[in-house]
Coordinates of C-alpha atoms and ligand atoms in Angstrom, one line a residue:
X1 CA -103.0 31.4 -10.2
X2 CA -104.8 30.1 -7.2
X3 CA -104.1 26.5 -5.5
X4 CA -106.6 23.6 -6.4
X5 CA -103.7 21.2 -6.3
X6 CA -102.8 20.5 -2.8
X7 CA -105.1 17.9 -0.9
X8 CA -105.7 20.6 1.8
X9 CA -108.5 19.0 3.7
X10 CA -106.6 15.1 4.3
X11 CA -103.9 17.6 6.5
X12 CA -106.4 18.7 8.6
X13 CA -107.6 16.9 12.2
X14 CA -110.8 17.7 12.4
X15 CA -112.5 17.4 8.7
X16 CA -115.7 15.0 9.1
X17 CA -114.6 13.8 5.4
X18 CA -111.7 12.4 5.9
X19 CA -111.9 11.2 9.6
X20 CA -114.6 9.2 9.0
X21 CA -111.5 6.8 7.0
X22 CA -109.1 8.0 9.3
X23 CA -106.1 4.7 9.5
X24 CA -107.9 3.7 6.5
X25 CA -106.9 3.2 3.0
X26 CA -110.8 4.9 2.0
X27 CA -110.6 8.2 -0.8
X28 CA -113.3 10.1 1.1
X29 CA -115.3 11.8 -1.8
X30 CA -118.9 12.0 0.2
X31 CA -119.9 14.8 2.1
X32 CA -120.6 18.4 0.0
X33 CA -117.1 20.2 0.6
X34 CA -113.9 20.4 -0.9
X35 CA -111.0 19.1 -0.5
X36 CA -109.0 22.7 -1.7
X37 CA -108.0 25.4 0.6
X38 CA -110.6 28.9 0.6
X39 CA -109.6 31.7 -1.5
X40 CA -106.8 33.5 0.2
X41 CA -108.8 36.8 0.3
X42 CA -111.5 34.8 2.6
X43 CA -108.4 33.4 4.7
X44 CA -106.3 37.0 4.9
X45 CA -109.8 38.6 6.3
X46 CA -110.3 36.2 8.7
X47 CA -106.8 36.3 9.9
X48 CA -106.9 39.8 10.5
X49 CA -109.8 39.7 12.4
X50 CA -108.6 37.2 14.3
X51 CA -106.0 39.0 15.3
X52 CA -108.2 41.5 17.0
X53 CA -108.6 38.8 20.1
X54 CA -112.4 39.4 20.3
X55 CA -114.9 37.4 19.9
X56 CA -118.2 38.3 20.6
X57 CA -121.7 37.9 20.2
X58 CA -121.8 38.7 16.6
X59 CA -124.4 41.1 14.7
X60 CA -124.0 41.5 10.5
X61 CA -121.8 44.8 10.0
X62 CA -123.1 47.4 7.5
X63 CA -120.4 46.0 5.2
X64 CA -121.4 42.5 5.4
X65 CA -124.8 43.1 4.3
X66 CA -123.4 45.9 1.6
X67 CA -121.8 43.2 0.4
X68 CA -123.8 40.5 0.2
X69 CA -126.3 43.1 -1.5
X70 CA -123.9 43.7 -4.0
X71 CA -123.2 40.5 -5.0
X72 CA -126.6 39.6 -5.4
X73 CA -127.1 42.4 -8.0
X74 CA -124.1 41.7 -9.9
X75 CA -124.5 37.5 -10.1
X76 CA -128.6 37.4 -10.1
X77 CA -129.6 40.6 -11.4
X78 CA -131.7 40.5 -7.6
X79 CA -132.4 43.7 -5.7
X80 CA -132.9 42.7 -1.8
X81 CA -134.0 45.0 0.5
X82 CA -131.6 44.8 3.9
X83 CA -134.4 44.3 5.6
X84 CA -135.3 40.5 4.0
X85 CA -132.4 39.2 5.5
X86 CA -132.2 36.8 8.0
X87 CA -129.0 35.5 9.5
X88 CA -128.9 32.0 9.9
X89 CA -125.9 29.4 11.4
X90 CA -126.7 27.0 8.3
X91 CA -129.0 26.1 6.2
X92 CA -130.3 22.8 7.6
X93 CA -131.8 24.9 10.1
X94 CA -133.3 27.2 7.0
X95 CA -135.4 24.3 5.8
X96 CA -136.0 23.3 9.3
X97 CA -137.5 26.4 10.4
X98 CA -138.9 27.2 7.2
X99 CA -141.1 24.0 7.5
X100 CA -142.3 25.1 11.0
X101 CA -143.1 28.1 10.0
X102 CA -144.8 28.1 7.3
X103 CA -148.1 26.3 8.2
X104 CA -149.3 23.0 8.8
X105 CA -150.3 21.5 5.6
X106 CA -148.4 19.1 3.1
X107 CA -144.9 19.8 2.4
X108 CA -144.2 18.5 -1.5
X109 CA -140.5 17.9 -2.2
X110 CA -138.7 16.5 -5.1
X111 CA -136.5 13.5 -5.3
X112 CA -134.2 12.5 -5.4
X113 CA -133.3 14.8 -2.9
X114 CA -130.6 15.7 -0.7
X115 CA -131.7 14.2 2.9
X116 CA -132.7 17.0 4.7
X117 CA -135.3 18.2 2.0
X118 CA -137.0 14.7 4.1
X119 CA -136.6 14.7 7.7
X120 CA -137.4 18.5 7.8
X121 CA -141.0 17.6 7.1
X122 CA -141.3 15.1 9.1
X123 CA -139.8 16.9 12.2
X124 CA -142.2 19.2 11.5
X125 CA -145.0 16.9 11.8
X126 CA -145.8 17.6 8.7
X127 CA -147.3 15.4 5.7
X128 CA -144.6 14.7 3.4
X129 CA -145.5 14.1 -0.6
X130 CA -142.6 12.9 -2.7
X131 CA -142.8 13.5 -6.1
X132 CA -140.5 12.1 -8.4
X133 CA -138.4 13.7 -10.7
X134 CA -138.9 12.7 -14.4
X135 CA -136.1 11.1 -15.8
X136 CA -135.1 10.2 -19.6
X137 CA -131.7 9.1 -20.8
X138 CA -129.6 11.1 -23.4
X139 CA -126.6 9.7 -24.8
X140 CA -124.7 10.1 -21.5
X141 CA -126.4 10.2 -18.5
X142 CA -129.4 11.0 -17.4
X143 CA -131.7 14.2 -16.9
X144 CA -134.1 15.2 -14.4
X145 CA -137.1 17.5 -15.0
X146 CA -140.2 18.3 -12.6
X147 CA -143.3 16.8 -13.5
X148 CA -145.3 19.3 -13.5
X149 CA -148.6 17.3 -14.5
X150 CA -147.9 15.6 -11.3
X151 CA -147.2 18.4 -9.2
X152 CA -150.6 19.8 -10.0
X153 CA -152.4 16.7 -9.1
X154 CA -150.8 16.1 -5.7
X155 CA -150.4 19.9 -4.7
X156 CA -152.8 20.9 -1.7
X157 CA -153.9 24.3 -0.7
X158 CA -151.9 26.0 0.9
X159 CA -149.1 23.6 0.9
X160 CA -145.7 24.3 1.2
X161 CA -143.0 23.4 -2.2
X162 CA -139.4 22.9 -1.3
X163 CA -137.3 23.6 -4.0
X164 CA -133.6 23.0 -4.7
X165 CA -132.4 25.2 -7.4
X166 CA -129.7 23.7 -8.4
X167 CA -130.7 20.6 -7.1
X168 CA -128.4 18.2 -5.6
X169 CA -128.2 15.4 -6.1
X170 CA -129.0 15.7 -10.1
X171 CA -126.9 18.7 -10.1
X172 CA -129.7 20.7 -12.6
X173 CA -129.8 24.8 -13.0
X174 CA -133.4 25.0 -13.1
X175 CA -134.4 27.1 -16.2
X176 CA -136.7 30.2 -15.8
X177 CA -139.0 28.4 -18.3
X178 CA -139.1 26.0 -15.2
X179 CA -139.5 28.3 -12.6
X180 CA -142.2 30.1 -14.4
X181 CA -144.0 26.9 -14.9
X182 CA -143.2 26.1 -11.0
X183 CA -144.4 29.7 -9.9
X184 CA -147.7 29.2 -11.8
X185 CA -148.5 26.4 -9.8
X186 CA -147.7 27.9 -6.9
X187 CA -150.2 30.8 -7.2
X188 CA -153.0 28.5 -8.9
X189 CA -152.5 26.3 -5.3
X190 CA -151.4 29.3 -2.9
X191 CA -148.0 27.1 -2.7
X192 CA -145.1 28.7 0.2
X193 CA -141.7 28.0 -1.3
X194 CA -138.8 27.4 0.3
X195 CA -135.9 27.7 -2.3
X196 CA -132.6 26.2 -1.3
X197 CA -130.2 28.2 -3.5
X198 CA -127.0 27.0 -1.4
X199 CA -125.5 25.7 -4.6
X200 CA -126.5 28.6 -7.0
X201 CA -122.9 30.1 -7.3
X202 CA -121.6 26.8 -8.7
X203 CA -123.5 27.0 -12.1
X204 CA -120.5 24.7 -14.2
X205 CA -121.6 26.2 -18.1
X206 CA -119.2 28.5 -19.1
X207 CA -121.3 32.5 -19.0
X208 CA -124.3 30.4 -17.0
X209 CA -126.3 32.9 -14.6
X210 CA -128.6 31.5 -12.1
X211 CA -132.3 33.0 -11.5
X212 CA -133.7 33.4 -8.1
X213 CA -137.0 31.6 -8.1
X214 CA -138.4 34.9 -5.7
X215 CA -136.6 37.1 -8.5
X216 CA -138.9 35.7 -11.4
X217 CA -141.5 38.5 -10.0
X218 CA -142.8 40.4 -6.7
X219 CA -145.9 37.6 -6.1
X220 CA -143.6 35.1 -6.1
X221 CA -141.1 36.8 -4.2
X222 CA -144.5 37.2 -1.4
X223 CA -144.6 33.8 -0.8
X224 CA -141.1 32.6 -1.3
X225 CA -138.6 32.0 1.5
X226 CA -134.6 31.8 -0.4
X227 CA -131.7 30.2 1.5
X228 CA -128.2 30.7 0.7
X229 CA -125.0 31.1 2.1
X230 CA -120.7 31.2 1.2
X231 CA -120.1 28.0 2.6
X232 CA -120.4 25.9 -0.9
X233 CA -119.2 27.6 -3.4
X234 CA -115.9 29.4 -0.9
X235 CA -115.4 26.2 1.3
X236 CA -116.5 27.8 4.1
X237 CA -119.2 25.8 5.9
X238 CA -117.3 25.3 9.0
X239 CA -118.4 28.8 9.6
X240 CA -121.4 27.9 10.4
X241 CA -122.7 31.4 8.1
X242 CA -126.0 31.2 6.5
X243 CA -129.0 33.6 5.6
X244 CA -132.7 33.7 4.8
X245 CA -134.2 36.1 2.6
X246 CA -138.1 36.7 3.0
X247 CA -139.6 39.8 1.3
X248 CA -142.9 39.1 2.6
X249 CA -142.9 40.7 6.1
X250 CA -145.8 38.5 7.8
X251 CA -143.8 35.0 6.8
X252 CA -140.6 37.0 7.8
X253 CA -142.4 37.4 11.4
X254 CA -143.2 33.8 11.4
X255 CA -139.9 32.6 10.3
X256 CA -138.4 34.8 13.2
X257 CA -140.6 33.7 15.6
X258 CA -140.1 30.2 15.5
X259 CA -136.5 30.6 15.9
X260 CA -136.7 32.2 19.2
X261 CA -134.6 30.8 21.7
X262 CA -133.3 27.7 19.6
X263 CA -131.4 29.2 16.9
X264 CA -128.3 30.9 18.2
X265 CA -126.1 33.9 16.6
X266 CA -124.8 33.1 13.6
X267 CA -120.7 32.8 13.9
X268 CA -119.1 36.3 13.4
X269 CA -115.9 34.8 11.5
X270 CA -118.6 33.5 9.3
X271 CA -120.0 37.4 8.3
X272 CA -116.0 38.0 8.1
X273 CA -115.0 35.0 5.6
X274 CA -119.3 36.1 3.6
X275 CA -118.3 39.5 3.2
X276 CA -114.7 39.1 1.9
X277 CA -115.9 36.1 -0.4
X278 CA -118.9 38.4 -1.8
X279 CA -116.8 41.8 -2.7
X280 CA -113.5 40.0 -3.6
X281 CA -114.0 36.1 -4.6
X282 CA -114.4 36.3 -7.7
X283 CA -110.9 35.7 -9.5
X284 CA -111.2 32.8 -7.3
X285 CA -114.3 31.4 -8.0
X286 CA -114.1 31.9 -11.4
X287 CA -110.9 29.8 -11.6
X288 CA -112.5 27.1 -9.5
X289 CA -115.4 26.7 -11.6
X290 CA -113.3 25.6 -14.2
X291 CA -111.4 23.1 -12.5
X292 CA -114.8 22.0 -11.5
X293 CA -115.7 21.5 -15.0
X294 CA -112.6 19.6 -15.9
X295 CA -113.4 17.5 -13.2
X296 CA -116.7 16.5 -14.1
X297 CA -116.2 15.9 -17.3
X298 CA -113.3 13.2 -16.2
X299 CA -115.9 11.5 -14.3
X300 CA -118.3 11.2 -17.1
X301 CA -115.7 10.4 -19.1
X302 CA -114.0 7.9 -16.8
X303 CA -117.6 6.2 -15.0
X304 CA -120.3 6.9 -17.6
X305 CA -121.1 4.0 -19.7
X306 CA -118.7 1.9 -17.6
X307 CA -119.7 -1.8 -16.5
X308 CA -123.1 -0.1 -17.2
X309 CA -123.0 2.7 -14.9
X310 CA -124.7 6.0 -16.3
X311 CA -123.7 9.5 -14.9
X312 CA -125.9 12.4 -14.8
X313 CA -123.7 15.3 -16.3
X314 CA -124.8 18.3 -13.6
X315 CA -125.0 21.9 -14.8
X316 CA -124.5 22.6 -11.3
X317 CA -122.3 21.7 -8.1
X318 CA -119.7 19.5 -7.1
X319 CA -121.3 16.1 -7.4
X320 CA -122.0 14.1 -9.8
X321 CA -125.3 11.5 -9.3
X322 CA -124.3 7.8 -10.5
X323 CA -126.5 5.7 -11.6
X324 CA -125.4 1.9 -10.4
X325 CA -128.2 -0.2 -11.1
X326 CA -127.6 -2.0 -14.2
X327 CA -123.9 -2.9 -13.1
X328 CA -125.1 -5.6 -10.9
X329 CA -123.7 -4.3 -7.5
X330 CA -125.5 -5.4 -4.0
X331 CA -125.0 -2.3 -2.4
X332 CA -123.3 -0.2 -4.2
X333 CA -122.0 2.3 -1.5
X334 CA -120.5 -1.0 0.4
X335 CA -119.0 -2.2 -2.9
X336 CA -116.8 1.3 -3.9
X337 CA -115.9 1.4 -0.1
X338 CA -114.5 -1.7 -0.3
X339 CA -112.7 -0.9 -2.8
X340 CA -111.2 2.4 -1.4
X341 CA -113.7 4.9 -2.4
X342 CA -116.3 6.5 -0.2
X343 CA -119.2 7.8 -1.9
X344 CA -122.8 8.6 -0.5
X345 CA -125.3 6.4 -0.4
X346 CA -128.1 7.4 -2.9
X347 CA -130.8 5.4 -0.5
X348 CA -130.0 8.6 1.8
X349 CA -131.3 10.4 -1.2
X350 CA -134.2 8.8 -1.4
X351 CA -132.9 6.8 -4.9
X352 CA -131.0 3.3 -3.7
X353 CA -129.0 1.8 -6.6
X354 CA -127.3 5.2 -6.8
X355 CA -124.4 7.0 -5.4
X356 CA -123.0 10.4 -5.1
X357 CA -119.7 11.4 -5.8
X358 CA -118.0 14.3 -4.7
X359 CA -115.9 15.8 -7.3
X360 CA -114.2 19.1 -5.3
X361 CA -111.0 17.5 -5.2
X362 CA -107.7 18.2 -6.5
X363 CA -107.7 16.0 -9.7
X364 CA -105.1 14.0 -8.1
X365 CA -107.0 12.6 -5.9
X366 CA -110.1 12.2 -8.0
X367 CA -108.0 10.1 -10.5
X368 CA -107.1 7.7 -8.2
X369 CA -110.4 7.2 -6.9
X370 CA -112.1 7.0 -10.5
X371 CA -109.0 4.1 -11.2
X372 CA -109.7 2.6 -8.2
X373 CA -113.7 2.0 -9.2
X374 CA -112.7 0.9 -12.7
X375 CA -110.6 -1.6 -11.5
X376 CA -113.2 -2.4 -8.8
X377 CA -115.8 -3.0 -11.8
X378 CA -113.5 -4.7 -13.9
X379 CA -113.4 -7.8 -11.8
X380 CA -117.0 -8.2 -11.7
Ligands
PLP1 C1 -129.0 21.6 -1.0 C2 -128.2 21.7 0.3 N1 -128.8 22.4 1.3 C3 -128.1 22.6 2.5 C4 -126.9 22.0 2.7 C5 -126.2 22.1 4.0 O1 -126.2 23.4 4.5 P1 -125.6 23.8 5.9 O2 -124.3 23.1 6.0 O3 -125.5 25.3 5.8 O4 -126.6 23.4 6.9 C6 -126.3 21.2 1.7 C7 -125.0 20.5 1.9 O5 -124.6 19.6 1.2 C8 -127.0 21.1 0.5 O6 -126.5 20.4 -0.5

């Protein structure tokens, strides 16, 4: 019914993806957004209200946050109270202020890790601990889990956990068994966490419902700061439209206060394209998540056990974590660029030897780039 077939973003000037090959002969599938156009109901709201010819300072209308309240009832089961909300213009500036403002300690965070989940720390003057996932090899791929022995040797006092549920890059759904375990060691160490839940609408498993980690109960909820936003899942992160939810009003005061004066309104097109995308995506976001699904499962069927390449099947998301290092490649980034493919660089994440490959594509396009890294392999 809906359009994932047209390369939408490749017609478009001013798409970081694809100018970054602009005059070259380079598939762009790095940076997390898709290539297809938003659902129309997003697009026919925003037009109207562009159409209005104002644009001002914006404020959250009474039907945005309905919305958004909504939605989090019907997909998570997750009552939030208006007054949790916090607007945000993304959600690199979540984590960012969310590590300034939540105390001084060690901030603990998983890899590998999408970038951010990094520097944040560290611009926070903060001590960073990285604690490596656990991985063990199925049949295909690979899978990630938390070590939780380790996370309860390294975890300080008061020490802040930054969580990304689903995680990119492994693409897991954390499980509430998980989250349980995590939220135990959280109390036991008086643990702050910052859940990232950007991705949490893209769960690929047919029926699959995601779990807040603040909705696993109120004491976690206490000391939990959630970030989402519309911008993965509806294609909308041009929009700049992001929010925080904090239950806890003292770390909601904090969180406030260190944005003063640097963090500027959130974009009002971007309350437009949240609120249409909350009370009327969800035709379209059902149908995308199964493209998605038939997308992933080309990779994995097209990479995984290639030239001894292994890729991690994720649950979540539209990337799929590729593990290069027993294919004997330099630099495995350089080496699919070269051969018309641009992936991320999995030392960004923390993991060298890996890439990340964006699979929000019409499958088009993704075919091509999968034949052009086979035939890439097969002259090694
Ligand atoms: C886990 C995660 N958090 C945050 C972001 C970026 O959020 P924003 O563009 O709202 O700053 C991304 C984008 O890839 C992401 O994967």
């Amino acid at each position: 019914m809906y359009d994932f077939t047209t390369p939408a973003a490749q017609h478009v000037a001013d798409s970081l993806k694809w100018r970054k090959y602009a005059g070259r002969d380079v598939l762009p599938l790095w940076v997390a957004d898709m290539d297809f156009l938003s659902p129309p109901v997003v697009t026919a709201a925003l037009a109207a209200r562009v159409a209005q010819g104002i644009f001002a300072y914006g404020e959250p209308t009474e039907t945005a946050v309905g919305a958004l309240l909504a939605a989090a009832r019907r997909d998570y089961d997750w009552t939030i109270e208006p007054n949790w909300l916090v607007p945000l213009p993304g959600l690199v500036t979540g984590l960012n202020v969310a590590c300034r403002a939540s105390g001084d300690g060690d901030v603990i965070t998983a890899t590998p890790i999408y970038p951010p989940f990094m520097s944040a720390p560290q611009f926070a003057e903060r001590r960073l601990i990285r604690l490596p996932l656990r991985e063990t090899r199925p049949d295909t791929g690979s899978h990630w889990e938390w070590d939780f022995d380790a996370l309860d040797a390294v975890a300080t006092r008061g020490a802040t956990l930054m969580l990304c549920h689903p995680h990119n890059p492994v693409g897991r759904q954390w499980t509430p068994a998980e989250l349980q375990r995590l939220g135990e060691l959280a109390e036991k160490h008086d643990l702050t966490v910052i859940s990232d839940e950007i991705h949490c609408d893209l769960l690929l498993e047919p029926g699959a419902r995601h779990t807040p980690f603040a909705a696993i109960s109120p004491k976690l909820a206490a000391r939990t700061i959630t970030l989402m936003a519309p911008s993965k899942t509806y294609n909308v992160p041009g929009l700049g439209c992001a929010f925080a939810v904090i239950p806890n009003a003292e770390r909601r005061h904090a969180f406030q206060k260190t944005m003063r004066g640097i963090v500027p309104h959130v974009n009002l097109l971007g309350y437009v394209a949240l609120e249409a995308a909350c009370r009327d995506g969800m035709a379209w976001r059902s149908e995308l998540l199964s493209v998605l699904r038939s997308n992933r499962d080309e990779v994995v069927r097209a990479l995984d056990g290639h030239n001894g390449l292994r890729v991690t099947v994720p649950q979540a998301t539209f990337l799929a974590w590729v593990d290069c290092r027993d294919a004997g490649l330099q630099h495995p980034q350089h080496f699919f660029e070269q051969a018309g493919v641009g992936l991320s660089d999995g030392a960004d994440f923390g993991a060298p030897g890996f890439v990340r490959l964006n699979f929000g594509c019409p499958r088009t396009t993704l075919d091509s780039a999968l034949a052009r890294m086979r035939k890439a392999l097969a002259t090694l």
